Structure formats: structure tokens, C-alpha cells
């Protein structure tokens, strides 16, 4: 049976590669997740009988559409829109929208696949989905962003709904974009279904602490992981990549707990500030003024700016927290990080480490907090936003933050316990895959072959 299960898993991975050629990011996540599930499948033959793996890797549906829009000079542009509704075994599809020129079907499918397990780990009733566009928001005027969002929603609206599919933000999609998307949805549907999108402004159904949730959650998870190893965040030197939503609030919470963050980046370059990053200044430059991170070094004398962002991983730190994008840390960077004496890596962005980098960290005994558990605080708080919308009430910041913290501590416990139970020790990546998988697989068995 043991050999047989391994062969079955390998066959599913081969089939995914053959059926979805050139979707490298999707292959990467499928290979990483499925391989770690072998001991679970050996223990529960029903998962093989009911073809859970084959069903999981095939999205319920994949929607691709044209998004025409007109710029301020009157020129017409055509972008491609995506929504992949991956799995609804435990609840409505839920997952963000990414607007970035690198977006393609492979990126959306890798994010959607990861989202299935992440959402399951939160313990809340939400399925997995993801969407976005290859639209580049950089340098666009506010009105251009609005026109694009309206056009995007003019197609998307027919596929979503508070009990069907609930999108949110991701790279390039923040509160401003969610506002324009919601406005257009409301106009077309003549409905104030606030629960159709999350990450909304507080004036029309948004939740307090949603902006902070992913970053704060990253730190709550990392704190638990360190505690388990008899360590903490106090006085630790930290490097955080990115300077967007996740990165900013990760830095803020890490600093609150006594850590010193010395480097951050954007897609052009990174800054090193030996005095510790002034996160309010970063927020002002990136969130408010929407400028480049090099501005920081112009305004803060203790900081230096370096072109290119791979160099950020050469900065010596006790803990590194990638919070920008996928595959930021390859094997070469992983080797430098280990050489620098780093004790823990916490994945704030989705799939920030290549499979080779992950293997290397685990071999070298570096604690790895896996993305699908570590950054689940964002979607968990989105589910809390949906709950508040259904009840037509809003909780205080403290209430939401407390619920978020409880959820993150629970996710850590589930992850740790699953890793232990299935012989993975402190391999929390395998633990998160397994704990997320079992709930979804059991629901798929119970719901029959659909
Ligand atoms: P933002 O758009 O707010 O910020 C992204 C940041 O990463 C920016 O600083 C951006 O730089 C930088 N970045 C993007 N691409 C690259 C690249 N190729 N190289 C280096 N830097 C890059 O996105 P979020 O903070 O929302 O998302 C960051 C990550 O966290 C993503 O992987 C996302 O999927 C994940 N995530 C987000 C959640 C959320 O609630 N927002 C929830 C869970 C996961 P620049 O300004 O130059 O574009």
C-alpha cells in the first residue's frame, strides 16, 4: 500500500503537469502539497477511493474574460481578467484579486489552490478561489483605476455573490480598488449585498482591523512558533521584504513586540536602516503618497538604498519575513540566510520560497512558518467581515483583533499537532497542508462525487 500511495500521488502530479503545460507556479504548489499528504492518504484509503486528489487539483471552474478600459488620453486598452473558483466543499469561494502585469492563469491557480487549505485552517466556513488581472496599476490616475475596476466588475458580477464567491484584495488591490469594485457591483445588481466583497472601507461595511489583519496574524503565528521552541521576538533583528499591506503591518506588530526591523523593499530596491525602520514613514510614502521606497532613504539619514531587491536577503537577521511575492527566496538566497545565522523564516507572502529553498531551510533546522498558515489572518478577518455584514453590526477593533489572535493561535496548534501526528516533527509546512487538507477531504467524501 505504501509504495502504491506514493505512485498514485506521483501520477496525479504528472497528470497535472501534462494537462496544464507551462503553469509552473501551479505545478510547484501541487507538487509541494500533494507529496506531503502521503502519510495521510496511507492512513485513510477513502481519500484514494473517492479520488480526492484528482478532484482537488481540478478547479470547479476557471473564468477568463476581456477587460476593456479607456485611459485619460482616450486610448483603449484590453486586459485579461481571471476568477478561478477552486473548491467550495466547506463554504463559498473566498480569495483575493491581484492586479499585476505578471498575472496569468498559472499564478491565479497556484494562489487559488493554496487558498483552499489556508481557508480550511482558519476553522471558518470558506472555500478556495482567487482572481485578478494582468492590469498594471502603477502610474495610473485614480480615474483610470476606477474605470478599470468598473469594467472588471461588469463581467465579474455575474459569477460572485455573498453565498457564492467573495473576492477581496491582494497585490495591487487595496481599499481604493475594493471601493470602486463594490460601487459597480451595487449599481449593476441594485443590491447592497455588503458581504459580496471584503476589505471594504469602514463607511460601507468594512471591518476594523482588516487592514492590519494579515500582517498582525503573521506575527501572532511566528510568536507561537518561537514560543514552542523556547524563543521570542524581543530584541530580534528582522528583515521584511515588500512594503505593501502585509509588510507594513507585519513590521508594526513585530516592533510592538520588541523586535528591530532593519530592512524592507519594493520591486525596485531595498532600504537598510540600522536604527530600525520608521514604519509610519514607510506607510506615508507607500500607502499614502504611492511613491517608491527609495524616497525613504532621502528622508531618513540613517538609511541606505540599494537597487534591486535580491540583495535584501544578504542583510544579517535573526528572523526573515518575506512579505512581497512568490518565489522571492531561491536556494542561493536560502544559503545566505542560513549562513547569516537566521533562526526562523515566516512566510507572509504566498509561496515566497522555492521548493529547493524550503528543503534547505528544513534540512538546516531553520524554523519555517508556512504561508498558508502564517498569512491566513487576512482571510480569517475577511470571514469575520462577512459575519458582521450578515448580522448588520460591527465589532470594535479590540474584539476583531482578539478573535484574530485566537484564530492564529489555533492555526498554529492544528499545524503543530498534525505535523507531530504524521511523523513530520517541526515541519510546519507539512503540518499546515495536512490539517488544511483533512477537513476539505472529509467534506468532499461526505458531499459525494460532485
Ligand atoms: P501589496 O500590493 O500591498 O504590496 C506588495 C509589495 O510587494 C509591494 O511593496 C511591492 O512593491 C512588492 N512586490 C511586488 N512584486 C514584487 C517583486 N516581484 N519583487 C519585489 N517586490 C515585489 O500586496 P500585499 O501586501 O497585499 O500582498 C503581498 C503578499 O502577501 C502577496 O503574496 C499576497 O498574495 C500575500 N497575501 C496578502 C494578503 C492580504 O490580506 N493583502 C493575505 C494573504 C496573503 P511595488 O510597490 O514596487 O509594487
Tab-separated table of C-alpha atoms and ligand atoms in Angstrom:
chain	number	residue	atom	x	y	z
A	1	UNK	CA	0.000	0.000	0.000
A	2	UNK	CA	2.825	2.429	0.974
A	3	UNK	CA	4.506	2.189	-2.435
A	4	UNK	CA	1.108	2.276	-4.090
A	5	UNK	CA	0.065	5.587	-2.485
A	6	UNK	CA	3.373	7.198	-3.419
A	7	UNK	CA	2.846	6.058	-7.021
A	8	UNK	CA	-0.729	7.378	-7.047
A	9	UNK	CA	0.437	10.784	-5.796
A	10	UNK	CA	3.240	10.900	-8.367
A	11	UNK	CA	0.753	10.031	-11.101
A	12	UNK	CA	-1.605	12.860	-10.073
A	13	UNK	CA	1.334	15.301	-10.141
A	14	UNK	CA	2.377	14.024	-13.591
A	15	UNK	CA	-1.188	14.386	-14.876
A	16	UNK	CA	-1.383	17.962	-13.553
A	17	UNK	CA	1.826	18.814	-15.413
A	18	UNK	CA	0.642	17.157	-18.636
A	19	UNK	CA	-2.834	18.728	-18.550
A	20	UNK	CA	-1.641	22.201	-17.550
A	21	UNK	CA	1.545	22.781	-19.541
A	22	UNK	CA	3.648	25.869	-18.739
A	23	UNK	CA	1.788	26.516	-15.464
A	24	UNK	CA	4.969	26.318	-13.411
A	25	UNK	CA	3.731	28.047	-10.262
A	26	UNK	CA	0.692	25.779	-10.193
A	27	UNK	CA	2.886	22.674	-10.656
A	28	UNK	CA	5.133	23.899	-7.828
A	29	UNK	CA	2.362	24.159	-5.249
A	30	UNK	CA	0.651	20.922	-6.306
A	31	UNK	CA	3.925	19.009	-6.009
A	32	UNK	CA	4.736	20.550	-2.623
A	33	UNK	CA	1.285	19.949	-1.106
A	34	UNK	CA	0.488	16.506	-2.535
A	35	UNK	CA	3.853	14.989	-1.648
A	36	UNK	CA	3.399	15.952	1.996
A	37	UNK	CA	-0.009	14.236	2.124
A	38	UNK	CA	1.288	10.690	1.532
A	39	UNK	CA	1.096	9.571	5.217
A	40	UNK	CA	-2.485	10.874	5.473
A	41	UNK	CA	-3.558	9.001	2.352
A	42	UNK	CA	-1.922	5.826	3.640
A	43	UNK	CA	-3.945	6.101	6.817
A	44	UNK	CA	-7.254	6.890	5.119
A	45	UNK	CA	-7.824	4.821	1.943
A	46	UNK	CA	-11.204	6.517	1.442
A	47	UNK	CA	-9.368	9.592	0.154
A	48	UNK	CA	-7.893	7.450	-2.627
A	49	UNK	CA	-11.190	5.645	-3.294
A	50	UNK	CA	-13.081	8.933	-3.642
A	51	UNK	CA	-10.318	10.368	-5.883
A	52	UNK	CA	-9.909	13.378	-3.592
A	53	UNK	CA	-6.545	14.399	-5.047
A	54	UNK	CA	-7.683	14.214	-8.664
A	55	UNK	CA	-10.772	16.247	-7.752
A	56	UNK	CA	-8.813	18.800	-5.696
A	57	UNK	CA	-6.363	19.720	-8.443
A	58	UNK	CA	-9.135	20.418	-10.971
A	59	UNK	CA	-10.850	23.762	-10.173
A	60	UNK	CA	-14.663	23.782	-10.044
A	61	UNK	CA	-14.467	26.402	-12.799
A	62	UNK	CA	-11.995	28.820	-14.377
A	63	UNK	CA	-13.324	32.075	-15.737
A	64	UNK	CA	-11.257	34.233	-18.114
A	65	UNK	CA	-12.598	37.420	-19.597
A	66	UNK	CA	-11.804	40.591	-21.548
A	67	UNK	CA	-11.474	43.838	-19.593
A	68	UNK	CA	-11.601	46.860	-21.944
A	69	UNK	CA	-10.952	50.300	-20.490
A	70	UNK	CA	-10.012	53.770	-21.680
A	71	UNK	CA	-7.088	55.804	-20.322
A	72	UNK	CA	-7.078	59.548	-19.623
A	73	UNK	CA	-5.888	60.302	-23.168
A	74	UNK	CA	-8.805	58.383	-24.672
A	75	UNK	CA	-6.702	55.400	-25.738
A	76	UNK	CA	-8.386	51.994	-25.429
A	77	UNK	CA	-6.663	49.129	-23.579
A	78	UNK	CA	-7.615	45.482	-23.268
A	79	UNK	CA	-6.551	43.427	-20.254
A	80	UNK	CA	-7.348	39.878	-19.259
A	81	UNK	CA	-9.437	39.146	-16.165
A	82	UNK	CA	-9.489	35.872	-14.200
A	83	UNK	CA	-11.541	34.238	-11.491
A	84	UNK	CA	-10.766	30.650	-10.571
A	85	UNK	CA	-13.378	29.064	-8.318
A	86	UNK	CA	-11.326	26.202	-6.981
A	87	UNK	CA	-13.193	24.390	-4.257
A	88	UNK	CA	-16.423	25.052	-2.343
A	89	UNK	CA	-16.555	21.895	-0.203
A	90	UNK	CA	-16.607	23.852	3.063
A	91	UNK	CA	-18.108	27.207	2.026
A	92	UNK	CA	-18.361	29.940	-0.628
A	93	UNK	CA	-15.250	30.549	-2.714
A	94	UNK	CA	-13.085	33.127	-0.968
A	95	UNK	CA	-9.792	34.653	-2.057
A	96	UNK	CA	-8.300	37.906	-3.245
A	97	UNK	CA	-7.925	39.678	-6.570
A	98	UNK	CA	-4.411	40.507	-7.782
A	99	UNK	CA	-3.726	43.308	-10.285
A	100	UNK	CA	-0.138	42.974	-11.535
A	101	UNK	CA	1.376	42.646	-15.025
A	102	UNK	CA	2.780	39.196	-14.123
A	103	UNK	CA	-0.696	37.733	-13.531
A	104	UNK	CA	-1.591	34.729	-15.674
A	105	UNK	CA	-3.643	31.560	-15.234
A	106	UNK	CA	-0.773	29.727	-13.535
A	107	UNK	CA	-0.342	32.415	-10.869
A	108	UNK	CA	-4.077	32.567	-10.182
A	109	UNK	CA	-4.309	28.769	-9.978
A	110	UNK	CA	-1.381	28.473	-7.578
A	111	UNK	CA	-2.924	31.121	-5.348
A	112	UNK	CA	-6.376	29.527	-5.562
A	113	UNK	CA	-5.029	26.061	-4.742
A	114	UNK	CA	-3.140	27.356	-1.686
A	115	UNK	CA	-6.253	29.240	-0.628
A	116	UNK	CA	-8.274	26.004	-0.240
A	117	UNK	CA	-6.030	24.775	2.587
A	118	UNK	CA	-5.469	28.215	4.123
A	119	UNK	CA	-9.199	28.870	4.387
A	120	UNK	CA	-9.792	25.448	5.867
A	121	UNK	CA	-7.107	26.094	8.510
A	122	UNK	CA	-8.930	29.203	9.741
A	123	UNK	CA	-11.727	26.925	11.002
A	124	UNK	CA	-14.262	29.202	9.268
A	125	UNK	CA	-16.684	28.048	6.539
A	126	UNK	CA	-14.921	29.369	3.441
A	127	UNK	CA	-13.879	27.601	0.225
A	128	UNK	CA	-10.952	28.488	-2.032
A	129	UNK	CA	-10.813	30.852	-5.015
A	130	UNK	CA	-8.638	33.575	-6.495
A	131	UNK	CA	-8.747	36.110	-9.302
A	132	UNK	CA	-7.144	39.136	-10.818
A	133	UNK	CA	-5.837	40.729	-13.957
A	134	UNK	CA	-2.597	41.460	-15.802
A	135	UNK	CA	-3.505	45.152	-15.470
A	136	UNK	CA	-0.630	47.277	-14.113
A	137	UNK	CA	-1.963	49.853	-11.643
A	138	UNK	CA	1.416	51.606	-11.338
A	139	UNK	CA	1.407	55.149	-12.658
A	140	UNK	CA	-2.336	55.123	-13.407
A	141	UNK	CA	-4.531	58.012	-12.321
A	142	UNK	CA	-7.290	57.496	-9.798
A	143	UNK	CA	-9.900	57.793	-12.537
A	144	UNK	CA	-8.106	55.230	-14.715
A	145	UNK	CA	-8.072	52.796	-11.778
A	146	UNK	CA	-11.790	53.444	-11.293
A	147	UNK	CA	-12.600	52.854	-14.967
A	148	UNK	CA	-10.600	49.631	-14.944
A	149	UNK	CA	-12.283	48.348	-11.757
A	150	UNK	CA	-15.730	49.166	-13.155
A	151	UNK	CA	-15.013	47.299	-16.380
A	152	UNK	CA	-13.586	44.335	-14.442
A	153	UNK	CA	-16.721	44.133	-12.277
A	154	UNK	CA	-19.012	44.477	-15.305
A	155	UNK	CA	-18.073	40.877	-16.101
A	156	UNK	CA	-17.179	39.558	-12.645
A	157	UNK	CA	-20.515	40.451	-11.014
A	158	UNK	CA	-22.363	37.557	-12.662
A	159	UNK	CA	-20.031	34.997	-11.064
A	160	UNK	CA	-19.935	36.235	-7.451
A	161	UNK	CA	-22.277	36.787	-4.504
A	162	UNK	CA	-22.210	36.703	-0.696
A	163	UNK	CA	-23.069	32.971	-0.623
A	164	UNK	CA	-21.275	32.057	-3.859
A	165	UNK	CA	-17.879	33.712	-4.162
A	166	UNK	CA	-16.476	36.598	-2.139
A	167	UNK	CA	-13.359	38.302	-3.538
A	168	UNK	CA	-11.007	40.584	-1.549
A	169	UNK	CA	-7.686	42.380	-2.129
A	170	UNK	CA	-4.190	41.107	-2.895
A	171	UNK	CA	-1.188	42.656	-4.663
A	172	UNK	CA	-2.327	45.874	-6.380
A	173	UNK	CA	-5.831	45.695	-4.915
A	174	UNK	CA	-6.425	47.617	-1.682
A	175	UNK	CA	-9.238	49.628	-0.141
A	176	UNK	CA	-9.476	52.063	-3.071
A	177	UNK	CA	-9.939	49.286	-5.662
A	178	UNK	CA	-12.388	47.331	-3.467
A	179	UNK	CA	-14.457	50.534	-3.164
A	180	UNK	CA	-14.687	51.001	-6.938
A	181	UNK	CA	-15.439	47.307	-7.464
A	182	UNK	CA	-18.199	47.362	-4.843
A	183	UNK	CA	-19.721	50.572	-6.256
A	184	UNK	CA	-20.038	48.975	-9.680
A	185	UNK	CA	-21.416	45.702	-8.293
A	186	UNK	CA	-24.089	47.622	-6.397
A	187	UNK	CA	-25.004	49.636	-9.468
A	188	UNK	CA	-25.407	46.583	-11.715
A	189	UNK	CA	-27.172	44.379	-9.168
A	190	UNK	CA	-29.244	47.089	-7.489
A	191	UNK	CA	-28.352	45.345	-4.263
A	192	UNK	CA	-26.462	46.333	-1.164
A	193	UNK	CA	-25.107	42.821	-0.503
A	194	UNK	CA	-22.160	44.069	1.501
A	195	UNK	CA	-20.902	40.527	2.011
A	196	UNK	CA	-20.009	40.205	-1.681
A	197	UNK	CA	-16.523	41.695	-1.223
A	198	UNK	CA	-14.273	42.074	1.802
A	199	UNK	CA	-11.617	44.636	2.602
A	200	UNK	CA	-14.265	47.342	2.223
A	201	UNK	CA	-13.961	50.813	3.690
A	202	UNK	CA	-15.404	51.242	7.190
A	203	UNK	CA	-18.082	53.570	5.800
A	204	UNK	CA	-19.819	50.759	3.873
A	205	UNK	CA	-19.412	47.544	5.795
A	206	UNK	CA	-15.681	47.101	6.224
A	207	UNK	CA	-14.291	45.543	9.386
A	208	UNK	CA	-11.992	47.263	11.832
A	209	UNK	CA	-8.566	45.544	11.907
A	210	UNK	CA	-8.946	44.064	8.389
A	211	UNK	CA	-6.138	46.288	7.041
A	212	UNK	CA	-3.832	45.129	9.835
A	213	UNK	CA	-5.012	41.517	9.915
A	214	UNK	CA	-2.613	39.699	7.593
A	215	UNK	CA	0.496	41.389	8.998
A	216	UNK	CA	-0.580	41.116	12.623
A	217	UNK	CA	-1.524	37.486	12.014
A	218	UNK	CA	1.933	36.762	10.583
A	219	UNK	CA	3.497	37.948	13.810
A	220	UNK	CA	0.967	36.128	16.039
A	221	UNK	CA	1.820	32.880	14.235
A	222	UNK	CA	5.594	33.448	14.309
A	223	UNK	CA	5.373	34.338	18.002
A	224	UNK	CA	3.662	30.996	18.735
A	225	UNK	CA	6.204	29.092	16.686
A	226	UNK	CA	9.087	30.766	18.527
A	227	UNK	CA	7.406	30.162	21.895
A	228	UNK	CA	7.179	26.453	21.083
A	229	UNK	CA	10.959	26.481	20.525
A	230	UNK	CA	11.587	28.390	23.777
A	231	UNK	CA	12.305	31.690	21.995
A	232	UNK	CA	10.579	35.040	21.459
A	233	UNK	CA	10.646	38.175	19.315
A	234	UNK	CA	12.164	40.521	21.852
A	235	UNK	CA	15.351	42.241	20.593
A	236	UNK	CA	15.462	40.078	17.479
A	237	UNK	CA	16.723	41.663	14.270
A	238	UNK	CA	14.260	41.192	11.415
A	239	UNK	CA	14.249	41.664	7.648
A	240	UNK	CA	10.838	42.102	5.994
A	241	UNK	CA	10.549	42.123	2.210
A	242	UNK	CA	7.878	44.191	0.463
A	243	UNK	CA	6.366	47.449	1.666
A	244	UNK	CA	2.711	46.849	0.899
A	245	UNK	CA	-0.215	45.938	3.096
A	246	UNK	CA	1.188	42.706	4.536
A	247	UNK	CA	4.721	44.025	5.039
A	248	UNK	CA	3.731	47.285	6.753
A	249	UNK	CA	1.528	45.687	9.407
A	250	UNK	CA	3.959	42.813	9.930
A	251	UNK	CA	6.633	45.396	10.753
A	252	UNK	CA	4.285	47.351	13.006
A	253	UNK	CA	3.344	44.347	15.152
A	254	UNK	CA	6.927	42.989	15.246
A	255	UNK	CA	8.124	46.349	16.562
A	256	UNK	CA	5.337	46.449	19.147
A	257	UNK	CA	6.628	43.126	20.460
A	258	UNK	CA	10.170	44.430	20.835
A	259	UNK	CA	11.850	43.355	17.593
A	260	UNK	CA	14.016	45.605	15.421
A	261	UNK	CA	13.233	45.613	11.698
A	262	UNK	CA	16.229	46.817	9.682
A	263	UNK	CA	15.306	46.275	6.010
A	264	UNK	CA	12.320	46.448	3.649
A	265	UNK	CA	11.944	46.620	-0.158
A	266	UNK	CA	9.706	47.283	-3.128
A	267	UNK	CA	10.071	45.860	-6.611
A	268	UNK	CA	12.847	48.362	-7.463
A	269	UNK	CA	15.191	48.015	-4.499
A	270	UNK	CA	15.654	47.740	-0.760
A	271	UNK	CA	16.442	50.009	2.163
A	272	UNK	CA	18.642	49.230	5.141
A	273	UNK	CA	18.184	51.323	8.273
A	274	UNK	CA	20.428	50.308	11.139
A	275	UNK	CA	18.406	52.461	13.563
A	276	UNK	CA	15.306	50.393	12.780
A	277	UNK	CA	12.630	51.137	10.180
A	278	UNK	CA	10.286	54.060	10.829
A	279	UNK	CA	7.134	52.248	9.751
A	280	UNK	CA	4.978	55.381	9.775
A	281	UNK	CA	7.329	56.949	7.234
A	282	UNK	CA	7.091	53.829	5.055
A	283	UNK	CA	3.300	53.936	5.326
A	284	UNK	CA	3.286	57.605	4.352
A	285	UNK	CA	5.488	57.008	1.305
A	286	UNK	CA	3.977	53.736	0.049
A	287	UNK	CA	0.349	53.778	1.217
A	288	UNK	CA	-0.480	57.493	1.210
A	289	UNK	CA	1.820	59.044	-1.413
A	290	UNK	CA	2.137	55.845	-3.518
A	291	UNK	CA	5.827	56.578	-4.157
A	292	UNK	CA	8.926	54.358	-4.377
A	293	UNK	CA	10.785	53.054	-1.339
A	294	UNK	CA	13.983	54.902	-2.281
A	295	UNK	CA	12.225	58.059	-1.014
A	296	UNK	CA	12.713	56.646	2.483
A	297	UNK	CA	16.499	56.929	2.243
A	298	UNK	CA	16.134	60.528	1.029
A	299	UNK	CA	14.093	61.419	4.120
A	300	UNK	CA	15.848	59.310	6.794
A	301	UNK	CA	19.597	59.979	7.199
A	302	UNK	CA	20.371	56.633	8.878
A	303	UNK	CA	19.011	54.665	5.886
A	304	UNK	CA	20.733	53.449	2.736
A	305	UNK	CA	19.016	52.479	-0.520
A	306	UNK	CA	20.198	49.645	-2.803
A	307	UNK	CA	18.895	48.997	-6.323
A	308	UNK	CA	17.477	45.510	-6.950
A	309	UNK	CA	15.736	43.506	-4.266
A	310	UNK	CA	17.563	40.170	-4.136
A	311	UNK	CA	20.243	41.853	-2.008
A	312	UNK	CA	17.783	42.194	0.859
A	313	UNK	CA	18.447	38.528	1.743
A	314	UNK	CA	22.126	39.296	2.358
A	315	UNK	CA	21.201	41.531	5.315
A	316	UNK	CA	22.026	39.681	8.532
A	317	UNK	CA	18.931	38.947	10.630
A	318	UNK	CA	17.662	36.553	13.306
A	319	UNK	CA	14.327	36.269	11.530
A	320	UNK	CA	13.361	36.901	7.917
A	321	UNK	CA	9.796	37.554	6.867
A	322	UNK	CA	9.202	37.560	3.094
A	323	UNK	CA	6.040	39.631	2.513
A	324	UNK	CA	6.257	40.695	-1.145
A	325	UNK	CA	5.545	37.978	-3.715
A	326	UNK	CA	6.052	34.346	-4.801
A	327	UNK	CA	9.493	32.730	-5.188
A	328	UNK	CA	11.350	35.652	-3.596
A	329	UNK	CA	13.756	33.282	-1.847
A	330	UNK	CA	15.551	30.768	-4.041
A	331	UNK	CA	18.168	28.235	-2.966
A	332	UNK	CA	21.008	30.736	-3.395
A	333	UNK	CA	19.332	33.278	-1.076
A	334	UNK	CA	18.358	30.495	1.345
A	335	UNK	CA	22.035	29.534	1.672
A	336	UNK	CA	22.992	33.127	2.502
A	337	UNK	CA	20.154	33.381	5.037
A	338	UNK	CA	21.324	30.198	6.788
A	339	UNK	CA	24.971	31.336	6.711
A	340	UNK	CA	23.881	34.565	8.411
A	341	UNK	CA	22.595	32.549	11.378
A	342	UNK	CA	18.859	33.144	10.833
A	343	UNK	CA	16.749	31.010	13.192
A	344	UNK	CA	13.312	31.440	11.613
A	345	UNK	CA	11.622	32.266	8.318
A	346	UNK	CA	7.984	33.403	8.399
A	347	UNK	CA	6.177	33.408	5.066
A	348	UNK	CA	3.912	36.475	4.850
A	349	UNK	CA	3.569	36.377	1.072
A	350	UNK	CA	2.164	33.359	-0.739
A	351	UNK	CA	4.768	30.740	-1.738
A	352	UNK	CA	7.743	33.087	-1.188
A	353	UNK	CA	10.257	30.232	-1.030
A	354	UNK	CA	11.034	27.874	-3.894
A	355	UNK	CA	10.683	24.159	-3.056
A	356	UNK	CA	14.510	23.894	-3.045
A	357	UNK	CA	14.798	26.774	-0.563
A	358	UNK	CA	12.194	25.162	1.729
A	359	UNK	CA	14.034	21.838	1.655
A	360	UNK	CA	17.281	23.592	2.518
A	361	UNK	CA	15.786	25.514	5.465
A	362	UNK	CA	14.246	22.347	6.879
A	363	UNK	CA	17.489	20.389	6.468
A	364	UNK	CA	19.405	23.119	8.291
A	365	UNK	CA	16.928	23.244	11.185
A	366	UNK	CA	15.600	26.735	10.410
A	367	UNK	CA	12.062	27.125	11.758
A	368	UNK	CA	9.705	27.706	8.842
A	369	UNK	CA	6.280	29.296	9.338
A	370	UNK	CA	4.416	28.302	6.124
A	371	UNK	CA	2.403	30.891	4.192
A	372	UNK	CA	-0.899	29.073	4.109
A	373	UNK	CA	-0.975	29.106	7.918
A	374	UNK	CA	1.055	32.224	8.664
A	375	UNK	CA	-0.785	34.670	6.390
A	376	UNK	CA	-4.267	33.212	7.000
A	377	UNK	CA	-5.163	36.102	9.336
A	378	UNK	CA	-6.233	38.238	6.377
A	379	UNK	CA	-8.795	35.832	5.022
A	380	UNK	CA	-9.916	34.892	8.548
A	381	UNK	CA	-10.686	38.543	9.261
A	382	UNK	CA	-12.418	38.781	5.891
A	383	UNK	CA	-14.678	35.969	7.078
A	384	UNK	CA	-15.278	38.000	10.261
A	385	UNK	CA	-16.190	40.946	7.998
A	386	UNK	CA	-18.730	38.706	6.201
A	387	UNK	CA	-20.172	37.657	9.558
A	388	UNK	CA	-20.545	41.296	10.655
A	389	UNK	CA	-22.195	42.155	7.311
A	390	UNK	CA	-24.722	39.314	7.727
A	391	UNK	CA	-25.533	40.425	11.261
A	392	UNK	CA	-25.648	44.113	10.256
A	393	UNK	CA	-23.346	45.128	13.089
A	394	UNK	CA	-19.699	45.926	13.652
A	395	UNK	CA	-17.275	44.776	16.286
A	396	UNK	CA	-14.645	47.040	17.866
A	397	UNK	CA	-11.008	46.912	16.801
A	398	UNK	CA	-10.131	45.097	20.031
A	399	UNK	CA	-12.860	42.486	19.526
A	400	UNK	CA	-11.705	41.696	15.986
A	401	UNK	CA	-8.020	41.686	16.963
A	402	UNK	CA	-8.731	39.313	19.836
A	403	UNK	CA	-10.640	36.933	17.554
A	404	UNK	CA	-7.790	37.152	15.028
A	405	UNK	CA	-5.220	36.291	17.679
A	406	UNK	CA	-7.265	33.297	18.872
A	407	UNK	CA	-7.629	32.081	15.288
A	408	UNK	CA	-3.855	32.368	14.668
A	409	UNK	CA	-3.019	30.519	17.885
A	410	UNK	CA	-5.462	27.778	16.887
A	411	UNK	CA	-3.968	27.554	13.416
A	412	UNK	CA	-0.534	27.133	14.961
A	413	UNK	CA	-1.801	24.371	17.268
A	414	UNK	CA	-3.524	22.493	14.419
A	415	UNK	CA	-0.387	22.820	12.288
A	416	UNK	CA	1.937	21.655	15.061
A	417	UNK	CA	-0.291	18.747	16.078
A	418	UNK	CA	-0.779	17.487	12.524
A	419	UNK	CA	2.985	17.629	11.888
A	420	UNK	CA	3.611	15.614	15.050
A	421	UNK	CA	0.839	13.088	14.402
A	422	UNK	CA	2.042	12.272	10.896
A	423	UNK	CA	5.740	11.988	11.766
A	424	UNK	CA	6.892	15.360	10.421
A	425	UNK	CA	8.329	16.723	13.686
A	426	UNK	CA	8.592	20.515	13.389
A	427	UNK	CA	7.987	20.576	9.644
A	428	UNK	CA	5.087	23.013	9.949
A	429	UNK	CA	4.655	23.223	6.191
A	430	UNK	CA	3.609	19.573	6.064
A	431	UNK	CA	1.532	20.109	9.214
A	432	UNK	CA	-0.395	23.005	7.639
A	433	UNK	CA	-1.007	21.057	4.421
A	434	UNK	CA	-2.322	18.064	6.348
A	435	UNK	CA	-4.525	19.971	8.810
A	436	UNK	CA	-6.000	22.063	5.979
A	437	UNK	CA	-6.491	19.040	3.729
A	438	UNK	CA	-8.302	16.706	6.133
A	439	UNK	CA	-11.311	18.983	6.703
A	440	UNK	CA	-11.766	19.625	2.974
A	441	UNK	CA	-11.258	15.959	2.064
A	442	UNK	CA	-13.786	14.806	4.674
A	443	UNK	CA	-16.333	17.303	3.334
A	444	UNK	CA	-15.700	16.084	-0.217
A	445	UNK	CA	-16.263	12.479	0.845
A	446	UNK	CA	-19.437	13.400	2.744
A	447	UNK	CA	-20.863	15.503	-0.108
A	448	UNK	CA	-20.431	12.681	-2.658
A	449	UNK	CA	-18.937	12.788	-6.130
A	450	UNK	CA	-19.889	16.259	-7.377
B	1	LIG	P1	0.684	44.995	-1.928
B	1	LIG	O1	0.376	45.256	-3.354
B	1	LIG	O2	0.077	45.835	-0.885
B	1	LIG	O3	2.263	45.012	-1.714
B	1	LIG	C1	3.122	44.191	-2.413
B	1	LIG	C2	4.530	44.611	-2.075
B	1	LIG	O4	5.442	43.663	-2.642
B	1	LIG	C3	4.902	45.966	-2.659
B	1	LIG	O5	5.834	46.582	-1.825
B	1	LIG	C4	5.528	45.579	-3.985
B	1	LIG	O6	6.440	46.540	-4.486
B	1	LIG	C5	6.265	44.331	-3.593
B	1	LIG	N1	6.473	43.448	-4.747
B	1	LIG	C6	5.551	43.007	-5.625
B	1	LIG	N2	6.131	42.248	-6.560
B	1	LIG	C7	7.431	42.215	-6.249
B	1	LIG	C8	8.554	41.608	-6.827
B	1	LIG	N3	8.438	40.875	-7.945
B	1	LIG	N4	9.761	41.783	-6.233
B	1	LIG	C9	9.867	42.528	-5.105
B	1	LIG	N5	8.846	43.153	-4.528
B	1	LIG	C10	7.645	42.981	-5.086
B	1	LIG	O7	0.317	43.442	-1.694
B	1	LIG	P2	0.037	42.693	-0.328
B	1	LIG	O8	0.893	43.233	0.741
B	1	LIG	O9	-1.418	42.642	-0.142
B	1	LIG	O10	0.495	41.206	-0.688
B	1	LIG	C11	1.825	40.744	-0.507
B	1	LIG	C12	1.840	39.234	-0.482
B	1	LIG	O11	1.018	38.768	0.597
B	1	LIG	C13	1.285	38.548	-1.736
B	1	LIG	O12	1.976	37.327	-1.929
B	1	LIG	C14	-0.144	38.239	-1.357
B	1	LIG	O13	-0.676	37.174	-2.101
B	1	LIG	C15	0.029	37.854	0.104
B	1	LIG	N6	-1.169	37.955	0.928
B	1	LIG	C16	-1.864	39.125	1.045
B	1	LIG	C17	-2.963	39.189	1.872
B	1	LIG	C18	-3.683	40.457	2.117
B	1	LIG	O14	-4.562	40.467	3.009
B	1	LIG	N7	-3.384	41.544	1.453
B	1	LIG	C19	-3.464	37.988	2.567
B	1	LIG	C20	-2.619	36.827	2.431
B	1	LIG	C21	-1.542	36.832	1.612
B	1	LIG	P3	5.956	47.704	-5.514
B	1	LIG	O15	5.399	48.780	-4.640
B	1	LIG	O16	7.189	48.063	-6.242
B	1	LIG	O17	4.914	47.075	-6.398
